[in-house]
mmCIF file of C-alpha atoms in Angstrom:
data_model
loop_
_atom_site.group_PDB
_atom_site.id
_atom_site.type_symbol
_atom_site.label_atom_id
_atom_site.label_comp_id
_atom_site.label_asym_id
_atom_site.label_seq_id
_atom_site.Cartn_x
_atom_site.Cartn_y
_atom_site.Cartn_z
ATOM 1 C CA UNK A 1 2.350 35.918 20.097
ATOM 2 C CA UNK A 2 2.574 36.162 24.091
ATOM 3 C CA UNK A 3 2.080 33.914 26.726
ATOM 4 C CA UNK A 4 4.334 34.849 29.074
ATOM 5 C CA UNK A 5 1.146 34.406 31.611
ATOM 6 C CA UNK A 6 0.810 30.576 30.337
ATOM 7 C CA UNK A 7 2.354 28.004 29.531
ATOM 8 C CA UNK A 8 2.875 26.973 25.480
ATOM 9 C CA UNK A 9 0.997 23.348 24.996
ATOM 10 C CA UNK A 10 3.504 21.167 23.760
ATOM 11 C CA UNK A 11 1.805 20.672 20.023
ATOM 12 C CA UNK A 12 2.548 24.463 19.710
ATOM 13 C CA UNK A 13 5.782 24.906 21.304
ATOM 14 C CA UNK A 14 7.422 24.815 17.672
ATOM 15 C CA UNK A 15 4.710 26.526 15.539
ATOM 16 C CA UNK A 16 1.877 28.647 16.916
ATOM 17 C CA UNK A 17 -0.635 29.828 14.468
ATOM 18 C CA UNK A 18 -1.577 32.085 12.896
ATOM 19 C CA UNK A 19 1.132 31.606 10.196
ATOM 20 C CA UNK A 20 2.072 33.620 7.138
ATOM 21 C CA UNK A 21 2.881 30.860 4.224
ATOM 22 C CA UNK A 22 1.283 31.194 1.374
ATOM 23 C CA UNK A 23 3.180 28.913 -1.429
ATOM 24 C CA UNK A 24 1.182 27.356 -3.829
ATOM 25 C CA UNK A 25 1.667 23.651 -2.669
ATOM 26 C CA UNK A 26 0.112 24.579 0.810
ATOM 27 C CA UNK A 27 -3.229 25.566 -1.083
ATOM 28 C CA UNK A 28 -6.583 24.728 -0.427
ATOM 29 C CA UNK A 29 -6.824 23.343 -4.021
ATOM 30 C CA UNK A 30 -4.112 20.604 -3.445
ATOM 31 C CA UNK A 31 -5.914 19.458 -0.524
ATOM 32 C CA UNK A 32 -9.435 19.259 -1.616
ATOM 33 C CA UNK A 33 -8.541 17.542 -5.346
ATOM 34 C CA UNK A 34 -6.894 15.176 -3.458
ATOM 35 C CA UNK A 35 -9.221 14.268 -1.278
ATOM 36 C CA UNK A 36 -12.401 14.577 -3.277
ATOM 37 C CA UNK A 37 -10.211 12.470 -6.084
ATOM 38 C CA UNK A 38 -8.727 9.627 -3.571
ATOM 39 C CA UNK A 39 -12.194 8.873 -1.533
ATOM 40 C CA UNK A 40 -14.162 8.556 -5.250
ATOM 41 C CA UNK A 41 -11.673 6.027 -6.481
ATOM 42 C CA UNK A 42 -11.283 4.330 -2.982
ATOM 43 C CA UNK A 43 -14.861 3.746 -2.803
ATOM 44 C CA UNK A 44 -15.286 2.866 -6.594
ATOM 45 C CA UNK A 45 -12.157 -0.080 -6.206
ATOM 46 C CA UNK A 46 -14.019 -1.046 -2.711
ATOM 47 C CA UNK A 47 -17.470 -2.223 -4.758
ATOM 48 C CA UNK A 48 -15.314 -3.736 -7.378
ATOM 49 C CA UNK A 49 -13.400 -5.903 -4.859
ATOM 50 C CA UNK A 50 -16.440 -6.561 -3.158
ATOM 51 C CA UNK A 51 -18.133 -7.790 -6.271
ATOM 52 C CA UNK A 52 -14.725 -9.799 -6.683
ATOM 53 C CA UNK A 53 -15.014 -11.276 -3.351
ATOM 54 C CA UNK A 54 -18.545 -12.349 -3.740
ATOM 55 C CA UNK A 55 -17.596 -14.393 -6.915
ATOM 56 C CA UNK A 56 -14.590 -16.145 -6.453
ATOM 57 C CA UNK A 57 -14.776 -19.785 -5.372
ATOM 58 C CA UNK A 58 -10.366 -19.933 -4.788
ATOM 59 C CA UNK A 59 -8.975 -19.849 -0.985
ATOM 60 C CA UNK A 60 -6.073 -17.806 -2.316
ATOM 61 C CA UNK A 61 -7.819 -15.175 -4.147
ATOM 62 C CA UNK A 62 -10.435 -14.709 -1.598
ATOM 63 C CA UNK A 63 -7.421 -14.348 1.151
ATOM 64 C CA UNK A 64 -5.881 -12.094 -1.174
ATOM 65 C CA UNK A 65 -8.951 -10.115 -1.843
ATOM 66 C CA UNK A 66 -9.282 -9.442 2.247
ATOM 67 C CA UNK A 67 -5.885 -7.943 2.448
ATOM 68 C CA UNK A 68 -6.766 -5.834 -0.733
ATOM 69 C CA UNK A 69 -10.175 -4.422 1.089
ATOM 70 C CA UNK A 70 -8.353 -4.100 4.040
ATOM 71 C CA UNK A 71 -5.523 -1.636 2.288
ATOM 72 C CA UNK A 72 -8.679 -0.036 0.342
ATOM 73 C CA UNK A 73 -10.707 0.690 3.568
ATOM 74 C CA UNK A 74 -7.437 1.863 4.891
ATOM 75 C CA UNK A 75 -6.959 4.504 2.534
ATOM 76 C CA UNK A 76 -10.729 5.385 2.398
ATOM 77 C CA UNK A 77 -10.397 6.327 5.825
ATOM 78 C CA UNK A 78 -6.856 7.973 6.042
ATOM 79 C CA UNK A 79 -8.377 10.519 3.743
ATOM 80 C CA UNK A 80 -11.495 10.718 4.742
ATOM 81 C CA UNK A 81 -9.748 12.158 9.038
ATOM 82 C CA UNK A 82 -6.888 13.467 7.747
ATOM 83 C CA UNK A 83 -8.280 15.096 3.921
ATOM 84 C CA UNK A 84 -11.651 16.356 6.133
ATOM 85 C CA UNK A 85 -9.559 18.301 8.699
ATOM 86 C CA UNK A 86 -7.219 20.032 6.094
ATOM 87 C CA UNK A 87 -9.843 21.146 4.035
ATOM 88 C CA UNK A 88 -11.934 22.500 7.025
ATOM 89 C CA UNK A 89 -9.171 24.490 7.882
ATOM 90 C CA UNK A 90 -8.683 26.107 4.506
ATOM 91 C CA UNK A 91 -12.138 26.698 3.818
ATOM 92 C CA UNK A 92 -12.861 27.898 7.704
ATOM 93 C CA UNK A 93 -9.200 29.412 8.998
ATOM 94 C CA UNK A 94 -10.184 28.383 12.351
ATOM 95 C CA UNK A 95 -8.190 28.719 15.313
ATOM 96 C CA UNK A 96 -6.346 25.824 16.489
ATOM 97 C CA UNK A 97 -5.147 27.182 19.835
ATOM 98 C CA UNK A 98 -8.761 28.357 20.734
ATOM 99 C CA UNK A 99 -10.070 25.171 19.471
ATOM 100 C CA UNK A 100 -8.092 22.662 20.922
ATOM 101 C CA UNK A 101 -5.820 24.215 23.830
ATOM 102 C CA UNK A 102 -4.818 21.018 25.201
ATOM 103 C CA UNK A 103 -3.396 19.784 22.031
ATOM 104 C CA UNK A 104 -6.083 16.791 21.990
ATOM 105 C CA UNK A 105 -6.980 17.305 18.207
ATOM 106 C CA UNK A 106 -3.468 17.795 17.492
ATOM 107 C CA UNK A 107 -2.511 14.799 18.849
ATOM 108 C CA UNK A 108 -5.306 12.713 17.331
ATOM 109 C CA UNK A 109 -4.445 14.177 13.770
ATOM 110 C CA UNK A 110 -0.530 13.021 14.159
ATOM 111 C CA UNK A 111 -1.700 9.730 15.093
ATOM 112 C CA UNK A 112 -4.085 9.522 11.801
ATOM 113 C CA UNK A 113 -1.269 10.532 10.050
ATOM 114 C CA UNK A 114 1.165 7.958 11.109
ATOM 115 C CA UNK A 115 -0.937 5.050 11.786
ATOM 116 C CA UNK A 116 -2.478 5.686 8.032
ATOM 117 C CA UNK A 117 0.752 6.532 6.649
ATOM 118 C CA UNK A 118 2.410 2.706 7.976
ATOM 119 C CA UNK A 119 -0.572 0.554 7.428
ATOM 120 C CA UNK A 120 -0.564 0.695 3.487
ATOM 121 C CA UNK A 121 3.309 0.179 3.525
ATOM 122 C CA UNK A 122 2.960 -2.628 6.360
ATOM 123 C CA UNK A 123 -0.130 -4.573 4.484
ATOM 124 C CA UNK A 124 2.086 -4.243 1.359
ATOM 125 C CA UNK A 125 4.042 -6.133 2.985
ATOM 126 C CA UNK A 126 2.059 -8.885 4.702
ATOM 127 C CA UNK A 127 0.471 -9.208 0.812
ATOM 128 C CA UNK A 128 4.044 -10.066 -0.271
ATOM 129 C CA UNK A 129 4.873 -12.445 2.488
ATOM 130 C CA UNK A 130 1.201 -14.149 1.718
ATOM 131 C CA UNK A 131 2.022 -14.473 -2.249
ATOM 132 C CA UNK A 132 5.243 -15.906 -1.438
ATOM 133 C CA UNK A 133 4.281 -18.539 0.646
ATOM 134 C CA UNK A 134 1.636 -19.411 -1.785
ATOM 135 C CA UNK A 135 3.848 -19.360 -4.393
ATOM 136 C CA UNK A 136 7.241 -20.506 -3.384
ATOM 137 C CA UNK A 137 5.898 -23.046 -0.293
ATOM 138 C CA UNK A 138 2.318 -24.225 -1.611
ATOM 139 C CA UNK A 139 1.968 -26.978 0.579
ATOM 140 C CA UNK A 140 3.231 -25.521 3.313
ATOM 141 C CA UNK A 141 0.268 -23.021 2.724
ATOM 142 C CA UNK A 142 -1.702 -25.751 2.319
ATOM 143 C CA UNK A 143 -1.179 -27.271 5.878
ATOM 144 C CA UNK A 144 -1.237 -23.724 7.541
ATOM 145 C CA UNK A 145 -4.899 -22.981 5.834
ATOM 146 C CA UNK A 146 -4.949 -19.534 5.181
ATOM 147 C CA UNK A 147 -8.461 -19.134 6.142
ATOM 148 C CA UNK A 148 -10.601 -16.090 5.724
ATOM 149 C CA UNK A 149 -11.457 -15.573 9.272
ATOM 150 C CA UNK A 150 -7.273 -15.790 9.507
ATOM 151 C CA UNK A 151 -6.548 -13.287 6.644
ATOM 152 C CA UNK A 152 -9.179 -10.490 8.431
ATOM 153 C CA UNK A 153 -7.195 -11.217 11.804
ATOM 154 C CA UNK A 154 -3.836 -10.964 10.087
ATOM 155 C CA UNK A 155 -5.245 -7.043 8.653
ATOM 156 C CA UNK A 156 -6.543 -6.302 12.180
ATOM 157 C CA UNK A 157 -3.147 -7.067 13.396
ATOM 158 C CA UNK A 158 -0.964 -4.704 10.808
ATOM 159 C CA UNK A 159 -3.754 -2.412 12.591
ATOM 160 C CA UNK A 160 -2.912 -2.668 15.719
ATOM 161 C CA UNK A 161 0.907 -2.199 15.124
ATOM 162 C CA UNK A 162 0.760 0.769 13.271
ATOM 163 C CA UNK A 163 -1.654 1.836 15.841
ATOM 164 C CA UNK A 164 0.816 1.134 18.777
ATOM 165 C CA UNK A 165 3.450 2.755 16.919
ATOM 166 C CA UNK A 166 1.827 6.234 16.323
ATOM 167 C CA UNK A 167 0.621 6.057 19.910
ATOM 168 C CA UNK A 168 4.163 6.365 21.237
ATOM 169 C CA UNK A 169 4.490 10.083 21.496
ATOM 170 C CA UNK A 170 1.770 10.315 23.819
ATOM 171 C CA UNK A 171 4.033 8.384 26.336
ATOM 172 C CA UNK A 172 6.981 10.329 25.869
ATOM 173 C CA UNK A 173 8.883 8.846 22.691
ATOM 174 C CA UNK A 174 8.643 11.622 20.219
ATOM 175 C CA UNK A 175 5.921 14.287 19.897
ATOM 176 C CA UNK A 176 3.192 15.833 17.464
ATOM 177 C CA UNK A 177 3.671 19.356 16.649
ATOM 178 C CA UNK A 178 1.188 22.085 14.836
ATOM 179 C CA UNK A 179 2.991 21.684 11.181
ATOM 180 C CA UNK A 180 3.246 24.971 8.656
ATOM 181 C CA UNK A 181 0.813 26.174 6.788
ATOM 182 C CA UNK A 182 -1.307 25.208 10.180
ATOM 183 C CA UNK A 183 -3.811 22.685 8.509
ATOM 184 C CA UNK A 184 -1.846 19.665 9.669
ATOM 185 C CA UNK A 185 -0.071 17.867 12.484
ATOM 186 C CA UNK A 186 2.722 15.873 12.362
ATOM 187 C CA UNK A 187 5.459 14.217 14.789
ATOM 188 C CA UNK A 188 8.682 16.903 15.170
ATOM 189 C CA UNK A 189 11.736 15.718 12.741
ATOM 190 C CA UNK A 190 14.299 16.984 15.251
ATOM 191 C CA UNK A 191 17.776 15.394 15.847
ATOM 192 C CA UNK A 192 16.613 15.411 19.742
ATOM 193 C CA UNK A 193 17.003 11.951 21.118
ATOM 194 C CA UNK A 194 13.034 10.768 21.454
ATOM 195 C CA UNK A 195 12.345 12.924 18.036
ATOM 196 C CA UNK A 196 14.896 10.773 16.637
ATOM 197 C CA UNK A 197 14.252 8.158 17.855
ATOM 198 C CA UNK A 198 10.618 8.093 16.856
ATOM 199 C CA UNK A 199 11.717 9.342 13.583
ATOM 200 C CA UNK A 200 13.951 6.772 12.286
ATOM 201 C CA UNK A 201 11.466 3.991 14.000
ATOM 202 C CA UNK A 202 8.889 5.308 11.335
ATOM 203 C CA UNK A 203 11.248 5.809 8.557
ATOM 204 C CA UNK A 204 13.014 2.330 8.883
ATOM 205 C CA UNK A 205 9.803 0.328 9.760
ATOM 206 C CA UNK A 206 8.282 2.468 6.103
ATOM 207 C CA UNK A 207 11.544 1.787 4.487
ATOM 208 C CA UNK A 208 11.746 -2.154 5.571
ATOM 209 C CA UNK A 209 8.363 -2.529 4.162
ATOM 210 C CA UNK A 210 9.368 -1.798 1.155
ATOM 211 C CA UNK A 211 12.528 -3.988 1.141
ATOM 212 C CA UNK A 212 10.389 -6.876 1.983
ATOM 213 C CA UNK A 213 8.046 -6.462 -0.641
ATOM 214 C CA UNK A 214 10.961 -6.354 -2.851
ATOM 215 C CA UNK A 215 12.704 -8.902 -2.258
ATOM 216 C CA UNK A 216 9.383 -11.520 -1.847
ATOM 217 C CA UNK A 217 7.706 -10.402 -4.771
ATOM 218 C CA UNK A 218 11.051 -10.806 -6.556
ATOM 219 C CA UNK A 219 11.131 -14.086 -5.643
ATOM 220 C CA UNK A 220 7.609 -15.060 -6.415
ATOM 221 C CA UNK A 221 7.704 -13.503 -9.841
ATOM 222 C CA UNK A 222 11.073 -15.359 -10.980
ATOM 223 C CA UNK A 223 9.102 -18.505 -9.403
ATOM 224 C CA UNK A 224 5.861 -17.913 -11.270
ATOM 225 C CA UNK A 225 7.644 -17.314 -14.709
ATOM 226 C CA UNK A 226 9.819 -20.710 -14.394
ATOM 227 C CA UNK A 227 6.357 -22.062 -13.576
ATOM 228 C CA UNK A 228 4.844 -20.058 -16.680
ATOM 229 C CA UNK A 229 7.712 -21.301 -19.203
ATOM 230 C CA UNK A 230 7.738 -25.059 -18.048
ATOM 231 C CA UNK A 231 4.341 -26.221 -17.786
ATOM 232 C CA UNK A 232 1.253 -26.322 -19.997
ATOM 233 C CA UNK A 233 -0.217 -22.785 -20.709
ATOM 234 C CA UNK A 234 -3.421 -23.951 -20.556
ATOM 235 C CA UNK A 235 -3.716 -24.643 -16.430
ATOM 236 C CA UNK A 236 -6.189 -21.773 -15.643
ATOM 237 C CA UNK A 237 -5.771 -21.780 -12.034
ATOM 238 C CA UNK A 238 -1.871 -19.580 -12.769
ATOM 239 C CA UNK A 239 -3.755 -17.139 -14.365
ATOM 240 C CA UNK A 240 -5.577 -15.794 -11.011
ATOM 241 C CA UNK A 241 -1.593 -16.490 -9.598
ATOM 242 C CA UNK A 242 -0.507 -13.932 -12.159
ATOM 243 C CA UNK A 243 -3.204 -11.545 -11.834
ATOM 244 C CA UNK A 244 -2.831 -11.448 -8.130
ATOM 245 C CA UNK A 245 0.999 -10.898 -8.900
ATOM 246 C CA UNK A 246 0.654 -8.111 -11.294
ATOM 247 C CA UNK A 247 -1.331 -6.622 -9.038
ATOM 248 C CA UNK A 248 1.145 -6.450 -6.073
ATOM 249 C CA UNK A 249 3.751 -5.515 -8.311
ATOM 250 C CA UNK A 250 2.193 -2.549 -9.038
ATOM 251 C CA UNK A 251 1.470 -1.622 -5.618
ATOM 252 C CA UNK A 252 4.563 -2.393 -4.424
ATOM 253 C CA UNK A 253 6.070 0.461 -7.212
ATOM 254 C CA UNK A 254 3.438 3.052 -6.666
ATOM 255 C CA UNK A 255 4.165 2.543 -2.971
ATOM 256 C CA UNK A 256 8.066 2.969 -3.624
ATOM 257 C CA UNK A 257 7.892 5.558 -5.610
ATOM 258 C CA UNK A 258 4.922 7.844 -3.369
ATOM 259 C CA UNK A 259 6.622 7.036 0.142
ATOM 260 C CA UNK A 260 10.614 6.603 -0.750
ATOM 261 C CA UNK A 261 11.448 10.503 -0.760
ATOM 262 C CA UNK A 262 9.276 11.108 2.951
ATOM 263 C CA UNK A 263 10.927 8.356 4.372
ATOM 264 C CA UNK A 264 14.591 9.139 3.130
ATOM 265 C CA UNK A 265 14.142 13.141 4.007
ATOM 266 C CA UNK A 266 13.214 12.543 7.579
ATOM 267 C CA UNK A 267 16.043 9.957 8.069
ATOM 268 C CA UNK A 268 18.252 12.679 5.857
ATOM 269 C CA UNK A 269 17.365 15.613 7.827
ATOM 270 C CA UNK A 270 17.752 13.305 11.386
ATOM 271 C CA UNK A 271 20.813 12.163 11.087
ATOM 272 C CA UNK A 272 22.165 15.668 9.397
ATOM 273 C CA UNK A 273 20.722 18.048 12.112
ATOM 274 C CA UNK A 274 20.242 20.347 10.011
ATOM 275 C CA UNK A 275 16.627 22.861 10.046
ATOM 276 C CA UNK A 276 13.536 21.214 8.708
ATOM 277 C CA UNK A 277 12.914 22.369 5.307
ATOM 278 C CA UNK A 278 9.326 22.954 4.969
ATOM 279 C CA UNK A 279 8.870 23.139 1.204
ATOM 280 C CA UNK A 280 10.117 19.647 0.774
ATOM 281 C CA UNK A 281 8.018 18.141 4.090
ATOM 282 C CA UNK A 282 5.048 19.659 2.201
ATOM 283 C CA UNK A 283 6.152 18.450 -1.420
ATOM 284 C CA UNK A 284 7.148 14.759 0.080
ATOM 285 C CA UNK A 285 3.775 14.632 1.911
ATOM 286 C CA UNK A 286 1.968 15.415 -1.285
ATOM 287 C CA UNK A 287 4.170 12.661 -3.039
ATOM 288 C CA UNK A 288 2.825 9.928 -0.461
ATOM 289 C CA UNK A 289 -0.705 11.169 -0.817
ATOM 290 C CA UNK A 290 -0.373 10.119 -4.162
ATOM 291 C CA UNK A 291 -0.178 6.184 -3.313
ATOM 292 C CA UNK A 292 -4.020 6.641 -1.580
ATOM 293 C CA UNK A 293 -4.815 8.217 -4.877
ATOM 294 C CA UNK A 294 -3.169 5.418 -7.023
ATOM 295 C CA UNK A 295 -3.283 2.385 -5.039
ATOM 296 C CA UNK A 296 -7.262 1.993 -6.124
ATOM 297 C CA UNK A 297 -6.825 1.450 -9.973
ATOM 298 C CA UNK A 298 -4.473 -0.934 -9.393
ATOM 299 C CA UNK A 299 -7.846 -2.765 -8.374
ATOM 300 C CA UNK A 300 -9.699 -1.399 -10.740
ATOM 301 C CA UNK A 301 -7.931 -2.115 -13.967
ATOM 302 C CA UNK A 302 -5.021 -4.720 -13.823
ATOM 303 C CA UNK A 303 -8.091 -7.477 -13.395
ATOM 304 C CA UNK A 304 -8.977 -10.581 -16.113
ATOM 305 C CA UNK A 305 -12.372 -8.970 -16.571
ATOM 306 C CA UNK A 306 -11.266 -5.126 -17.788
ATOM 307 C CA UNK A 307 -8.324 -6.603 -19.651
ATOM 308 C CA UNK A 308 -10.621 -8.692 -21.706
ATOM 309 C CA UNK A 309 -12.984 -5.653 -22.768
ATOM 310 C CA UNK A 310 -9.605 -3.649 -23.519
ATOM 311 C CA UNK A 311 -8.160 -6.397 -25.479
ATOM 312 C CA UNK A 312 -10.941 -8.149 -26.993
ATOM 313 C CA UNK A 313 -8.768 -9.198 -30.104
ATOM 314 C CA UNK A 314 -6.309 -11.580 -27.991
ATOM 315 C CA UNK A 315 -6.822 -14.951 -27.429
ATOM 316 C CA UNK A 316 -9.064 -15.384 -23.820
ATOM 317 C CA UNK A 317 -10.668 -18.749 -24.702
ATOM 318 C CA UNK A 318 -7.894 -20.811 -23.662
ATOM 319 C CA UNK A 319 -7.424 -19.346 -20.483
ATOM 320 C CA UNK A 320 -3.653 -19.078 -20.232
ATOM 321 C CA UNK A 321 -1.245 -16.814 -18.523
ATOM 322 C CA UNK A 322 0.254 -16.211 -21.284
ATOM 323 C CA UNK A 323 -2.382 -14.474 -23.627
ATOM 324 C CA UNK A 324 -3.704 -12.809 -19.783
ATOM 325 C CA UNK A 325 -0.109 -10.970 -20.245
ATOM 326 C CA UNK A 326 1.618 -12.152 -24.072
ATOM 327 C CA UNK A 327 4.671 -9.837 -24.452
ATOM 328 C CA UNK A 328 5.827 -9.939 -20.476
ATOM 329 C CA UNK A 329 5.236 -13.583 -19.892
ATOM 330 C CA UNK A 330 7.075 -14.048 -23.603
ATOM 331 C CA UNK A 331 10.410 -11.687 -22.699
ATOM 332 C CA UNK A 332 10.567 -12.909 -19.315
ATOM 333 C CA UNK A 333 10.520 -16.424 -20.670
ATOM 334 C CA UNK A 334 13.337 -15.970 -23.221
ATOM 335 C CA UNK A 335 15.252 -14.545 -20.474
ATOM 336 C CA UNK A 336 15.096 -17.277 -18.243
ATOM 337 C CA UNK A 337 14.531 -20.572 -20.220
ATOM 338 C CA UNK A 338 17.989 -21.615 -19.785
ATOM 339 C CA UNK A 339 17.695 -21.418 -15.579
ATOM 340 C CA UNK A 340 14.256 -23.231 -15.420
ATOM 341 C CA UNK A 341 14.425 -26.747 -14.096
ATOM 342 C CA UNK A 342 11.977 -27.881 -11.870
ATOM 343 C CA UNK A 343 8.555 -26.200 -10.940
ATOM 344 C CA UNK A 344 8.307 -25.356 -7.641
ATOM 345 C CA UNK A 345 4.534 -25.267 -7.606
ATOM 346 C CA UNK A 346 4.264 -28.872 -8.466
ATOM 347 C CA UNK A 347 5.183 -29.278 -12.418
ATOM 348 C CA UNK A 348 8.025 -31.949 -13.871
ATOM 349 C CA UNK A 349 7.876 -35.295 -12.996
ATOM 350 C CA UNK A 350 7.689 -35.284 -9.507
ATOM 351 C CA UNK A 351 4.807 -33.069 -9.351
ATOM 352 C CA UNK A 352 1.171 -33.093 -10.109
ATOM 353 C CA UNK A 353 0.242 -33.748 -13.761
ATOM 354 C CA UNK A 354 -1.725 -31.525 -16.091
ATOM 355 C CA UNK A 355 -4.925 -32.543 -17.357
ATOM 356 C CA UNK A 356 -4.824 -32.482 -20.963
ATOM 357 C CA UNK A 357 -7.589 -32.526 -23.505
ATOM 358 C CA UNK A 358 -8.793 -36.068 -23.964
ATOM 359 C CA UNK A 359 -6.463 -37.404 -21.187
ATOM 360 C CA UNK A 360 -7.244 -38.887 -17.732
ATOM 361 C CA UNK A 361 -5.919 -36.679 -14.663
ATOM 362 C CA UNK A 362 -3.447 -38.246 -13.232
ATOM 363 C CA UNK A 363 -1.721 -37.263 -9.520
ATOM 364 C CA UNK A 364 1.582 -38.539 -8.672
ATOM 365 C CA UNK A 365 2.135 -36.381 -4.909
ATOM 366 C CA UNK A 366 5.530 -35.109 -4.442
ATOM 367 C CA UNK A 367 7.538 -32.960 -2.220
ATOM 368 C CA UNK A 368 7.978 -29.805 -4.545
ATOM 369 C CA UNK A 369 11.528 -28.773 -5.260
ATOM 370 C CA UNK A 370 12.635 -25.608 -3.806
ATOM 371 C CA UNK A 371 12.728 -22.727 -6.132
#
């Protein structure tokens, strides 16, 4: 196209439609199953945590159950902008320089895509730092009281920083560009120094997310198993522990596995300088799509209630962590009897005694021992 008799808005400078790529992964399909499949399951995991919410009487779980509606919402919505512009395009093959000339919508689509892109990753995060406080430093958590009202402004804050962060091109560092096939914008991966810069912020701040959660849900699981293996199975109030756990576990993989390749090909492609390889940008993008799909039956079915009507032959009655998972709790145990000494969330001598079954309850307040 021309236009030698004006200038080339920024968002176009790169790619100017109309465009001539026609591979199978850029379909229309892709991009309505996707979105038609994420926003049922979002919205079906947002009642159930609801109904969750509602019922539970525990500080931690309800704490834990706002960050979990907050990443739920999250994804609702980042497919819901992001899912309803693609598939408008495909279906309508309107014209993005006629329709927004001053790069407005563009803009406001590379925002959605960053600032819904960071907040699962960053509020995977914050639920790992929460759980490991609880876990590891329970009186600390105690004394701080994690409140609800303090748990909804913690979420609005992981808002607000992914929100400042995707608002950066606008003031100069980095930039949204039209993106091939044309249905999408996205910041330039460029070896330029504000593309690069911009790029490795969102790659390393993605990329630390995921270390954190790592290494803090590490923690609390190898924590929660010595408390699992030392102290009575029957204390009911571990088994919400280790279904909130479980939980977070399995976010913290799907997350890994959906974002890891994005994040590692822009840094890749940054720091090689070499051209931007559309097929994979388009295959990687698909990959962390996947994590808005997934994230919701992680809600859905690693909870006490669904496990029970899946396994109805195990033994629920007692209430113990180890018949809510048998054969991980029981490996896990073997593995690490030897290295258990004293329970950091209050078991062994020093700590607060178990009320058994015809037995007073007895409360002998100790520092707990570090894990």
């Amino acid at each position: 196209m021309n236009h030698s008799n004006e200038s080339t808005p920024l968002c176009f400078s790169i790619n100017s439609p109309p465009f001539n790529y026609t591979h199978t992964i850029a379909s229309a399909y892709f991009s309505s199953v996707f979105s038609a499949l994420g926003l049922t399951f979002n919205l079906i995991a947002f009642v159930v945590l609801l109904k969750s919410f509602l019922r539970t009487q525990s500080r931690s779980r309800s704490s834990f159950l706002i960050f979990l509606c907050g990443l739920v919402f999250t994804d609702f919505m980042g497919l819901l902008v992001t899912g309803s512009i693609v598939v408008s395009f495909h279906f309508t093959q309107f014209n993005w320089r006629l329709l927004d000339p001053h790069c407005h919508f563009c803009n406001f689509m590379g925002m959605s895509m960053v600032f819904y892109g960071l907040c699962p990753l960053l509020l995977g995060a914050t639920m790992a730092m929460e759980r490991f406080v609880g876990i590891n430093r329970p009186f600390a958590r105690s004394t701080s009281m994690m409140t609800k009202s303090r748990a909804v402004s913690i979420v609005l804050l992981v808002w607000a920083g992914a929100g400042c962060i995707s608002l950066l091109p606008l003031v100069g560092v980095g930039s949204y560009h039209m993106q091939i096939p044309g249905s999408w914008c996205f910041f330039k991966i460029s070896s330029e120094a504000s593309d690069m810069a911009f790029c490795l912020l969102f790659s390393l701040v993605g990329l630390l997310s995921i270390a954190v959660s790592f290494l803090l849900n590490t923690i609390s699981v190898v924590t929660l198993v010595k408390v699992c293996c030392s102290q009575d199975a029957r204390q009911r109030r571990r088994d919400y522990e280790v279904e909130m756990m479980v939980q977070l576990i399995w976010i913290m993989m799907i997350a890994s596995i959906c974002w890891c390749p994005l994040l590692v090909f822009i840094t890749k492609t940054v720091f090689s300088g070499s051209p931007l390889r559309i097929h994979y940008l388009l295959l990687f993008i698909r990959f962390a799509t996947w994590n808005q799909i997934l994230d919701p039956w992680v809600y859905i079915l690693f909870r006490r209630a669904v496990l029970k009507r899946l396994y109805p032959r195990w033994d629920w009655s007692r209430g113990s962590i180890r018949t809510l998972y048998p054969s991980f709790v029981g490996t896990v145990c073997r593995l690490t009897r030897a290295s258990v000494g004293s329970d950091p969330l209050g078991g062994g001598d020093g700590g607060v005694s178990v009320k058994e079954e015809g037995k007073p309850q007895s409360f002998n307040v100790a520092p707990p021992s570090p894990p």
